mmCIF file of C-alpha atoms and ligand atoms in Angstrom:
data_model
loop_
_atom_site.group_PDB
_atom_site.id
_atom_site.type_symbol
_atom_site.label_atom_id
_atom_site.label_comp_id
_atom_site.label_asym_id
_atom_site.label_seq_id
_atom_site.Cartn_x
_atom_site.Cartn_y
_atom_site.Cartn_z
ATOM 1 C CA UNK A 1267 -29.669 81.099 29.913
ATOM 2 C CA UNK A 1268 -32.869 82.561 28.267
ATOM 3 C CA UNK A 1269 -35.483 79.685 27.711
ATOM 4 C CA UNK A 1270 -38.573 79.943 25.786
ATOM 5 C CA UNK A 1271 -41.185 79.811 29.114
ATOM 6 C CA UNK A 1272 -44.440 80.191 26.650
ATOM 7 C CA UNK A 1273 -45.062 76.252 26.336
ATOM 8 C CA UNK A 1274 -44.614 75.747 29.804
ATOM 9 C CA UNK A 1275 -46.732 79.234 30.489
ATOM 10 C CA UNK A 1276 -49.810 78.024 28.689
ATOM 11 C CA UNK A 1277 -49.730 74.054 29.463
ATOM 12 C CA UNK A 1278 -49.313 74.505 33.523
ATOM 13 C CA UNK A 1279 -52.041 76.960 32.917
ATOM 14 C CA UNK A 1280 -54.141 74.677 31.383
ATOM 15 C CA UNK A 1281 -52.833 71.484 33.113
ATOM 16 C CA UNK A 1282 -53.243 73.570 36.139
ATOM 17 C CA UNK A 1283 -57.046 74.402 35.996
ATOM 18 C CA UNK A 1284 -58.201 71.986 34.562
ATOM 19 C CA UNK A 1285 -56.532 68.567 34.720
ATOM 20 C CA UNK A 1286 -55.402 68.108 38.294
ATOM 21 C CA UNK A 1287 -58.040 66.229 39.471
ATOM 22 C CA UNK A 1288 -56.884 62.846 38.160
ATOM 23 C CA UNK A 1289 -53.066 60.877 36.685
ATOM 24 C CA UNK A 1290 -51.656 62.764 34.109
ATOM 25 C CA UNK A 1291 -49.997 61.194 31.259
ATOM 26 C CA UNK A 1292 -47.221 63.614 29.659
ATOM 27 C CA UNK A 1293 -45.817 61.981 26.822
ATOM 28 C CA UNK A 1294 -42.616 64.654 26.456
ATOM 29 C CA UNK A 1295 -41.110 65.170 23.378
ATOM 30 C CA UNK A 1296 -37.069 66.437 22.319
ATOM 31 C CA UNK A 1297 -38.522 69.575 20.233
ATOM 32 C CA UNK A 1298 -40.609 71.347 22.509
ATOM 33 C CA UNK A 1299 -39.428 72.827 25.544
ATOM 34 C CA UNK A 1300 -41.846 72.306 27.975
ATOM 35 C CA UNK A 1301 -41.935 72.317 32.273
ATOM 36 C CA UNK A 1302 -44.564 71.808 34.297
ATOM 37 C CA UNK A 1303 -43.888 74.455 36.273
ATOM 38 C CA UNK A 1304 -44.797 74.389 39.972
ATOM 39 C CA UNK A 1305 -44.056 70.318 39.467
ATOM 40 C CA UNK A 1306 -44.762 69.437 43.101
ATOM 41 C CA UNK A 1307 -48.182 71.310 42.893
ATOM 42 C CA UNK A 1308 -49.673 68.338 40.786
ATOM 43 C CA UNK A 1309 -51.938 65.491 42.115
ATOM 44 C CA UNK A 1310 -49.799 62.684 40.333
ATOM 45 C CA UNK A 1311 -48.267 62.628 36.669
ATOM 46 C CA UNK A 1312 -45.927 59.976 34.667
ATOM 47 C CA UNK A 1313 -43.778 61.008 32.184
ATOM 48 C CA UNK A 1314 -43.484 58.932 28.656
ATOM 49 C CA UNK A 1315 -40.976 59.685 26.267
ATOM 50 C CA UNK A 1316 -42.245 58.037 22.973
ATOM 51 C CA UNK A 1317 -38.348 58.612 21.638
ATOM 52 C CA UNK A 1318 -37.025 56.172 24.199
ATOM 53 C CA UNK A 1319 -39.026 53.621 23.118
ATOM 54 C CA UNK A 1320 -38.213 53.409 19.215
ATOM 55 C CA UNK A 1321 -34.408 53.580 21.105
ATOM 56 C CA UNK A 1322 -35.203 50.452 23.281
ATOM 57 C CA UNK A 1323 -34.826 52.491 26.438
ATOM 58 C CA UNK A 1324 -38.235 52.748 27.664
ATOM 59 C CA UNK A 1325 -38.678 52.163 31.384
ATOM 60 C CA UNK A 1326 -41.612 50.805 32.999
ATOM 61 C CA UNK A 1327 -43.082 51.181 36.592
ATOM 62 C CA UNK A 1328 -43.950 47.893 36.633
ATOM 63 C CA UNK A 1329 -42.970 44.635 34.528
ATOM 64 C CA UNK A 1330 -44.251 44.778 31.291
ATOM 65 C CA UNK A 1331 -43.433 40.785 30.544
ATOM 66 C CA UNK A 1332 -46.325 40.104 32.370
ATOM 67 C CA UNK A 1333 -48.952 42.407 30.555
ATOM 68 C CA UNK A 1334 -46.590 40.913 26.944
ATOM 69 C CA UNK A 1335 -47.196 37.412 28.297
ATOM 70 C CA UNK A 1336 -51.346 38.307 28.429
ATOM 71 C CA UNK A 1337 -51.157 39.756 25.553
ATOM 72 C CA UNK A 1338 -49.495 36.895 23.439
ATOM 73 C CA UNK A 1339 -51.678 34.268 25.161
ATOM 74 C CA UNK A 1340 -54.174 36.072 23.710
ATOM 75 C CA UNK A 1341 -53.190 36.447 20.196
ATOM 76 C CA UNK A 1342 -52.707 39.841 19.968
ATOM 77 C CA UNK A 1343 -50.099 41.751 18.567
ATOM 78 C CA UNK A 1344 -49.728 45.038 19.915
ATOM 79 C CA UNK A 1345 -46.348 47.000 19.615
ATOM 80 C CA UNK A 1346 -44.571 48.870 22.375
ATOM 81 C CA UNK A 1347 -46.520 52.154 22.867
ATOM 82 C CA UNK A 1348 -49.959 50.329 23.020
ATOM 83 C CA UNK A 1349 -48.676 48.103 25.874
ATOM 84 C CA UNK A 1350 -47.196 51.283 27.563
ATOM 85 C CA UNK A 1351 -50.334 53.419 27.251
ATOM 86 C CA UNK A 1352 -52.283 50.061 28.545
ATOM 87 C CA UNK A 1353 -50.205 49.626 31.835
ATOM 88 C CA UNK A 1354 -50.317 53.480 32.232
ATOM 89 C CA UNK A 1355 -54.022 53.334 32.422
ATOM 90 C CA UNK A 1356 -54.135 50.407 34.007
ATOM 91 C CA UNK A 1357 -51.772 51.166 36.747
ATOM 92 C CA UNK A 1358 -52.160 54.480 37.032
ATOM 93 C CA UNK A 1359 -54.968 55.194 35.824
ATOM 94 C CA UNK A 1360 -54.219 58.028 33.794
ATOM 95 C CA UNK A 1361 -57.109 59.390 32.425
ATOM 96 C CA UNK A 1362 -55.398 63.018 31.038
ATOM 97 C CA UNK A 1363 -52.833 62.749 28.559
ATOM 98 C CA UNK A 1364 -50.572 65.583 27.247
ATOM 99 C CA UNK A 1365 -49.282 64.834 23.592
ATOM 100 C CA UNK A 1366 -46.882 66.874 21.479
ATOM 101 C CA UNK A 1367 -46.715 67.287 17.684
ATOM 102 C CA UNK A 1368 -45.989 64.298 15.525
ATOM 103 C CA UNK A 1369 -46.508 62.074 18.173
ATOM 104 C CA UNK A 1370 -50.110 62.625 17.868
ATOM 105 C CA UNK A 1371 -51.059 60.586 15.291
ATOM 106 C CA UNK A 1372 -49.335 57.406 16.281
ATOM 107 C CA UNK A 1373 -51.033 58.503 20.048
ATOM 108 C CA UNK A 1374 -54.659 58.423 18.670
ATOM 109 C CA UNK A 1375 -53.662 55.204 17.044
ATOM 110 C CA UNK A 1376 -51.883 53.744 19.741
ATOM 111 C CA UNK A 1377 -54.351 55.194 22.762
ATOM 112 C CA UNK A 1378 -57.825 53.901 20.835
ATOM 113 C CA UNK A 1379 -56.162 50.112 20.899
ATOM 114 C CA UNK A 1380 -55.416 50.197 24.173
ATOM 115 C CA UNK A 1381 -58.556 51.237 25.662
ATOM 116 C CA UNK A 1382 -59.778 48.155 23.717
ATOM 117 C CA UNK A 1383 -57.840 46.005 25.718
ATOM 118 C CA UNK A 1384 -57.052 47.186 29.119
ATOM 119 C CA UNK A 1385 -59.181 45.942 32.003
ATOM 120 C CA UNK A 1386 -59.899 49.508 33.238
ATOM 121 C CA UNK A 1387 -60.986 52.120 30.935
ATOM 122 C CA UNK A 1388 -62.248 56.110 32.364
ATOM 123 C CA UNK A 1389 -65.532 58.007 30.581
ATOM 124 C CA UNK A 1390 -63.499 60.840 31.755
ATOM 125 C CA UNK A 1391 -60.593 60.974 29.750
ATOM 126 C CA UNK A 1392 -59.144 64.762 28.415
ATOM 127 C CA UNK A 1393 -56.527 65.007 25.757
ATOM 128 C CA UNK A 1394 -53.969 68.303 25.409
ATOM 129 C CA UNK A 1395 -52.737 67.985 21.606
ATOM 130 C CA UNK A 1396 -49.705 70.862 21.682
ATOM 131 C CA UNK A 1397 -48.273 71.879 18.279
ATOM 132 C CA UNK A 1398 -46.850 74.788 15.895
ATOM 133 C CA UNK A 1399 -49.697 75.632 13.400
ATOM 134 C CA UNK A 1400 -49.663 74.756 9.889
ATOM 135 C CA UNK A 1401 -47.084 71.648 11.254
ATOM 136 C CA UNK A 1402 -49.761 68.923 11.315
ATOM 137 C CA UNK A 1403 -51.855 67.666 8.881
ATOM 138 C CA UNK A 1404 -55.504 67.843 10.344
ATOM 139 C CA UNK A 1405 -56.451 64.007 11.011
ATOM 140 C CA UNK A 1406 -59.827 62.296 10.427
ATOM 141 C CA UNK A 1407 -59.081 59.741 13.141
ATOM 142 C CA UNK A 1408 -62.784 58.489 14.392
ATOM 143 C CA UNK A 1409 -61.463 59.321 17.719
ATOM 144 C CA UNK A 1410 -62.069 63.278 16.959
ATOM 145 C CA UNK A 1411 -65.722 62.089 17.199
ATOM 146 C CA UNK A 1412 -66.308 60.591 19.673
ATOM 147 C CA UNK A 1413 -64.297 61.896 22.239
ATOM 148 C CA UNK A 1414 -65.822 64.928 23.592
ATOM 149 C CA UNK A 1415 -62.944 66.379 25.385
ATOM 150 C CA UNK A 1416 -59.770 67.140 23.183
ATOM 151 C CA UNK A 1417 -57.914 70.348 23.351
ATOM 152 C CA UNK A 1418 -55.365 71.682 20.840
ATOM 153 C CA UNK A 1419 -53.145 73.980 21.428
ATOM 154 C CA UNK A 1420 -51.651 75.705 18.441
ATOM 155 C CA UNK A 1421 -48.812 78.131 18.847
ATOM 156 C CA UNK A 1422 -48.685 80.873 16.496
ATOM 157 C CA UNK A 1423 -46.330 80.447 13.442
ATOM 158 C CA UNK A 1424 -45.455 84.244 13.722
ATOM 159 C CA UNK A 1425 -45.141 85.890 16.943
ATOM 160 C CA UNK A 1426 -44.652 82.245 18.737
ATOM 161 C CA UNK A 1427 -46.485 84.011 22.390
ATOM 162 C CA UNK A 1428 -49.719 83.584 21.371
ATOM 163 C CA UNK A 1429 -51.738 79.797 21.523
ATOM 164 C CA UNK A 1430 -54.675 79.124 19.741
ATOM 165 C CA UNK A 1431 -56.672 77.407 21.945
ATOM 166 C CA UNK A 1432 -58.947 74.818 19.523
ATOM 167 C CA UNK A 1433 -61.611 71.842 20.504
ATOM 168 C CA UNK A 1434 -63.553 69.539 18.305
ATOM 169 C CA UNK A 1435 -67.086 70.496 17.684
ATOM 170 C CA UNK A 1436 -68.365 66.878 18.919
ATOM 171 C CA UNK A 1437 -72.205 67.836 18.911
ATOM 172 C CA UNK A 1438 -74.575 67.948 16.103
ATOM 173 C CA UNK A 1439 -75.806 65.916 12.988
ATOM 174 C CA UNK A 1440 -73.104 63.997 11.034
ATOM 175 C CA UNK A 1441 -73.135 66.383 8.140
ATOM 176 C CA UNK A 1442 -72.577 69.571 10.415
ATOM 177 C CA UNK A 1443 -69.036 67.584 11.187
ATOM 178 C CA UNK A 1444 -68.621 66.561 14.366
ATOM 179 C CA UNK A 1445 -65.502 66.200 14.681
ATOM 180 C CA UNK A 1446 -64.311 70.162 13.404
ATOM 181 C CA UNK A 1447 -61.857 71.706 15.394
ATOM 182 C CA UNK A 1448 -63.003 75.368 16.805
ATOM 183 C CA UNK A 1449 -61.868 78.108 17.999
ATOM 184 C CA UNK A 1450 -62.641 78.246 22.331
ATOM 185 C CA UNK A 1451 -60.067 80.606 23.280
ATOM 186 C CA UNK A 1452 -56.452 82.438 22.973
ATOM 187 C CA UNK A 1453 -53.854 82.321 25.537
ATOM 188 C CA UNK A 1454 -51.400 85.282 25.287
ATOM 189 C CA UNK A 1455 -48.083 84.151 27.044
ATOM 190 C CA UNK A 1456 -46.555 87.641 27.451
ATOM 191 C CA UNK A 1457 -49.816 88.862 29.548
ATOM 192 C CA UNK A 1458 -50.128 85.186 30.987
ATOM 193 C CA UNK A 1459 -53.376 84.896 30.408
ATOM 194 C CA UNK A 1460 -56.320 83.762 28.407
ATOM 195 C CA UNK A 1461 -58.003 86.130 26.301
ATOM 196 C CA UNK A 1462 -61.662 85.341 26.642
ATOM 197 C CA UNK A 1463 -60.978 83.325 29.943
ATOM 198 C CA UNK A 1464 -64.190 80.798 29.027
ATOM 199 C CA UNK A 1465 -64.361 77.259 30.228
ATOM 200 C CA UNK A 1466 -62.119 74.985 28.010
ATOM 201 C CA UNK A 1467 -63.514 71.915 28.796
ATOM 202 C CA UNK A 1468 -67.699 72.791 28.380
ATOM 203 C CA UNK A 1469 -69.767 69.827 29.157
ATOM 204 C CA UNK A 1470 -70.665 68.506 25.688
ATOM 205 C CA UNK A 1471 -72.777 65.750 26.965
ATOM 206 C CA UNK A 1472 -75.321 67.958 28.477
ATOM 207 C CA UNK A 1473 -76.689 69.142 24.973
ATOM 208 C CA UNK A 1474 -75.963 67.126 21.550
ATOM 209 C CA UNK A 1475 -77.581 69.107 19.513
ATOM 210 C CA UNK A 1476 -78.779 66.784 17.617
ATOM 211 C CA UNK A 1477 -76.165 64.397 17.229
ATOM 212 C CA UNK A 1478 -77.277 60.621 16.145
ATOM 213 C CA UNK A 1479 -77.000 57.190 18.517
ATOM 214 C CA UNK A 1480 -77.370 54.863 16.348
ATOM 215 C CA UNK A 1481 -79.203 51.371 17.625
ATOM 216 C CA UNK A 1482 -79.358 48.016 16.529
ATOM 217 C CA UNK A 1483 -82.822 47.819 15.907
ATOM 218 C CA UNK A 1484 -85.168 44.599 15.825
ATOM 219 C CA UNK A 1485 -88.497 43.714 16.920
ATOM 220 C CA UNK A 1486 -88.565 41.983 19.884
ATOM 221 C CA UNK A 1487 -91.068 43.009 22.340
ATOM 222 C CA UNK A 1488 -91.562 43.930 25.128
ATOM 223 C CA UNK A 1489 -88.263 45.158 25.509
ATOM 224 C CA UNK A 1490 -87.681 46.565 21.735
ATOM 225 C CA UNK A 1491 -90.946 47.329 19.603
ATOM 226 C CA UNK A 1492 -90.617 48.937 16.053
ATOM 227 C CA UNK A 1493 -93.675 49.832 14.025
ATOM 228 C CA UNK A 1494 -93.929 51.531 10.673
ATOM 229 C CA UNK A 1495 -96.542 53.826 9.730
ATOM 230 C CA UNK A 1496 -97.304 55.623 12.743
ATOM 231 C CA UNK A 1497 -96.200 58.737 14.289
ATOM 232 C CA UNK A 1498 -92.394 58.607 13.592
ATOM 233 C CA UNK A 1499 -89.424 59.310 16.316
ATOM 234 C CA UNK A 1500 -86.514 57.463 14.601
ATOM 235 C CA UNK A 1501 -84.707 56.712 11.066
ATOM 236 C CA UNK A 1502 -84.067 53.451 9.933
ATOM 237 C CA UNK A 1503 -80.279 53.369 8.414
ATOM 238 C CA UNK A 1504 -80.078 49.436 7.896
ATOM 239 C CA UNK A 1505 -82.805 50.694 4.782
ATOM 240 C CA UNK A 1506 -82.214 52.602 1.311
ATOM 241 C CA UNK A 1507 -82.894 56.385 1.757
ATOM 242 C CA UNK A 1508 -86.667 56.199 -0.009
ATOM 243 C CA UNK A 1509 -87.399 53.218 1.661
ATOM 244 C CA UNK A 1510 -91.117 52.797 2.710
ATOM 245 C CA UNK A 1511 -89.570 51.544 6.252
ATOM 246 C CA UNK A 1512 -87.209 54.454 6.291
ATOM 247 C CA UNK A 1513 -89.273 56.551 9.173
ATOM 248 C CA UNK A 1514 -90.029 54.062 12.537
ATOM 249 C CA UNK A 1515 -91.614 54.535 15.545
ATOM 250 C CA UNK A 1516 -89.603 52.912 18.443
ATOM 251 C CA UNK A 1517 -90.997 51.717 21.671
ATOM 252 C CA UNK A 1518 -90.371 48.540 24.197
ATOM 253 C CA UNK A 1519 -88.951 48.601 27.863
ATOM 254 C CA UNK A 1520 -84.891 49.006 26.604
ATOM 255 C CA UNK A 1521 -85.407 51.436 23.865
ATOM 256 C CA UNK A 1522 -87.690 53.742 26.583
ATOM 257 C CA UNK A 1523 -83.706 54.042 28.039
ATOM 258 C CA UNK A 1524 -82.112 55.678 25.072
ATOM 259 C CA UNK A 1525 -85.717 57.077 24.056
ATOM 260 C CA UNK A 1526 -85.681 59.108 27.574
ATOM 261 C CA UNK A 1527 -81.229 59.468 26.906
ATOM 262 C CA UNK A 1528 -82.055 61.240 24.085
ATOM 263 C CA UNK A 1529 -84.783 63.749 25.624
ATOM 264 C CA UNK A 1530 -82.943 64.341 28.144
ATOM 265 C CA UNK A 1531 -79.901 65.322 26.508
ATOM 266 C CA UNK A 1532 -81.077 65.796 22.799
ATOM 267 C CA UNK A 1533 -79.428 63.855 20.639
ATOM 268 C CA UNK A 1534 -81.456 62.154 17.499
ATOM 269 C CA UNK A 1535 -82.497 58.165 17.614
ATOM 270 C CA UNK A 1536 -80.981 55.984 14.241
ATOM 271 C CA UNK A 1537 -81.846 52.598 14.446
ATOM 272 C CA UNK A 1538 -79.820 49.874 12.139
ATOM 273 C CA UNK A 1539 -82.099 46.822 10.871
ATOM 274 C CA UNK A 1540 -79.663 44.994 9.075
ATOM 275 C CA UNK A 1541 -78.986 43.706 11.727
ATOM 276 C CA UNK A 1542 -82.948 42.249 12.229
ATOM 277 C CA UNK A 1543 -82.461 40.414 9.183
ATOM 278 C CA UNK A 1544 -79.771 38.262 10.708
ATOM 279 C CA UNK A 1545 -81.626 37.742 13.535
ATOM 280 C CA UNK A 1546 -84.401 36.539 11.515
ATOM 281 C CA UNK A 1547 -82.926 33.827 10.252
ATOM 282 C CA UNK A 1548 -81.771 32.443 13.449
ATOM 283 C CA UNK A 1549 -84.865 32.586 15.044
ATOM 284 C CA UNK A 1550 -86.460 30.078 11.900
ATOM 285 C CA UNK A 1551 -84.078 27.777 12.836
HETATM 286 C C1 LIG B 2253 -53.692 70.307 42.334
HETATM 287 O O1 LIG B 2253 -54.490 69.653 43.316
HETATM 288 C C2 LIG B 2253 -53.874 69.549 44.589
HETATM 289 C C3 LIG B 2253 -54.732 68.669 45.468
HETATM 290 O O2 LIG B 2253 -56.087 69.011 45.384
HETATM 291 C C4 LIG B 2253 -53.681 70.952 45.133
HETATM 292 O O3 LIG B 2253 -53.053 70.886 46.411
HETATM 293 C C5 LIG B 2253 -52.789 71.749 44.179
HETATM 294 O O4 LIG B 2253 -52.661 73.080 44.613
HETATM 295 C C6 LIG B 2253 -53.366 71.733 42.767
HETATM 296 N N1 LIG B 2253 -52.390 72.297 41.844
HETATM 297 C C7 LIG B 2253 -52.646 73.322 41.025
HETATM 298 C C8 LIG B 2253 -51.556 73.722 40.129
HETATM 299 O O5 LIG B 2253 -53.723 73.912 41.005
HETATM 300 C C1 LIG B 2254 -81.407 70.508 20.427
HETATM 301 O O1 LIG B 2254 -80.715 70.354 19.216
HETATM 302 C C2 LIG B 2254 -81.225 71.102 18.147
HETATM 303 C C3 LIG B 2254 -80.418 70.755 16.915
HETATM 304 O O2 LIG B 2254 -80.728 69.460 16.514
HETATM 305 C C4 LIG B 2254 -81.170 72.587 18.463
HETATM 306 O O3 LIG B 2254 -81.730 73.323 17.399
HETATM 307 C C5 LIG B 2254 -81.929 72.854 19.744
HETATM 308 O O4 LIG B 2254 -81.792 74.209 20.114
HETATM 309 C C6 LIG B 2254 -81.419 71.958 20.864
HETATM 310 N N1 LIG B 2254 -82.306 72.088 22.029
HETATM 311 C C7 LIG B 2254 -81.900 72.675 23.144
HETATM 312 C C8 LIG B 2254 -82.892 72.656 24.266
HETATM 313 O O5 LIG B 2254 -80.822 73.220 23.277
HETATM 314 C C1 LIG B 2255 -98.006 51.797 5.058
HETATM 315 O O1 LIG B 2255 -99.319 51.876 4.574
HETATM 316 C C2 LIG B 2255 -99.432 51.827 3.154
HETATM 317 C C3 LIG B 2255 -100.869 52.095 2.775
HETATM 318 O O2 LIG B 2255 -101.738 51.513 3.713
HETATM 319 C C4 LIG B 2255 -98.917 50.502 2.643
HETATM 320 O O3 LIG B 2255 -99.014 50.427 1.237
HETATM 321 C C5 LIG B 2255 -97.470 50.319 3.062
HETATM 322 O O4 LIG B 2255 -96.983 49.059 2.711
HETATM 323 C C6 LIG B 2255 -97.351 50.503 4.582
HETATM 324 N N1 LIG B 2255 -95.939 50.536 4.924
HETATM 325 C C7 LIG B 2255 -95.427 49.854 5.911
HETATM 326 C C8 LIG B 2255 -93.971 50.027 6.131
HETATM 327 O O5 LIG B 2255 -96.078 49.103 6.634
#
């Protein structure tokens, strides 16, 4: 029996190197063909099968009444997958997760409600999106944004052994797009190796090239100070764009935090005074 190896060739690689350090969440899927190979080499991994779920055959480590029960008492109403991804994270704490073709989409939708709501939530989470190029629609999810560590991998349409090996740009100013896939690296599956053999997973945080935070911004010193017509080191967005209160200086004992955040690892300073407004009003009354 000849099986196609190259998904399993490129995903253990990757899987391999750079996601066994914490729970891996493989959510397998009927159409691709995919081992990890070397199985028992892996710190700890569950399996999810998305299928079984729309069949009414899902299994769960642990009793999922329980987390349905919370969930009902508190008026939410959150279908199948989101209460599996939320006991997977909270259980496990899965903080990888492998994800195949169409099942991406209802993934970012699912995953992004469920780290609303479960109790324990990672700042190191890595995504592996694996699909067939030109098969998926590209997606302008949020979640592209502002997670810094997604991987695609695209297998070629033509020869099927080579794997486009894609991230999302995640630094820089709004307009430069964010959330962009590019192009990190190729993994050839007959040579079994990468082509450029660069870190897929760069630290992103380190350097934001300019990317914006964006603070609520009121006046309420000493721990937030904004003045206007001084030396300027943030934008006002809650204002119109030619706005005589449109440039700010910031200053106060909490903003010196993000002011010292964004030195540090250069990102750009928005403050939102719309909200101030509000504020304003309830301190009159
Ligand atoms: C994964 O990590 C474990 C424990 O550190 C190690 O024994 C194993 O060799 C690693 N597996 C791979 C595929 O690198
Ligand atoms: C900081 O980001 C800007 C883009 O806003 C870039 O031009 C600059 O090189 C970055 N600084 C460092 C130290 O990398
Ligand atoms: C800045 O100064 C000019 C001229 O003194 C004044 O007309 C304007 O209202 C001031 N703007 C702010 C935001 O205080």
């Amino acid at each position: 029996m000849l099986i196609d190896l190259s998904w399993s060739l490129v995903l253990s690689a990757i899987i391999g190197t750079y996601l066994n350090e914490s729970t891996i969440c493989i959510f397998w899927n009927d159409k691709f063909e995919f081992h990890l190979l070397h199985k028992s080499d892996y710190i700890s991994f569950v399996g999810i099968n998305i299928k079984s779920f729309d069949d009414n055959r899902g299994q769960y480590i642990v009793d999922k009444r329980l987390k349905e029960k919370d969930i009902q008492n508190k008026n939410l109403f959150l279908d199948d997958l989101v209460i599996k991804i939320i006991i997977s994270i909270e259980v496990t704490h899965c903080e990888t997760f492998v994800v195949f073709d169409k099942d991406i989409d209802r993934f970012v939708n699912a995953f992004t409600k469920a780290s609303v709501y479960s109790i324990w939530r990672s700042l190191h989470n890595k995504f592996v999106f694996a699909h067939i190029a030109y098969e998926l629609p590209e997606s302008h999810h949020h979640f592209f944004e502002d997670q810094p560590n997604i991987l695609f991998v695209v297998r070629d349409h033509s020869s099927a052994s080579s794997f486009d090996i894609k991230t999302n740009k995640f630094v820089g100013r709004k307009e430069e797009k964010p959330s962009q896939m590019i192009l990190v690296d190729r993994y050839l599956a007959l040579e079994q190796r990468f082509q450029f053999g660069i870190s897929l997973f760069a630290d992103k945080l380190n350097n934001m090239q300019g990317r914006e935070v964006i603070i609520a911004g009121f006046d309420y010193p000493p721990y937030t100070v904004i003045k206007h017509n001084m030396s300027t080191n943030a934008q006002d967005m809650g204002v119109s764009e030619d706005s005589d209160f449109k440039n700010v200086y910031i200053d106060g004992t909490e903003t010196r935090i993000i002011l010292n955040f964004c030195e540090k690892f250069n990102c750009t300073i928005q403050i939102d005074s719309s909200l101030l407004r509000f504020k304003g009003r309830q301190h009159n009354n």
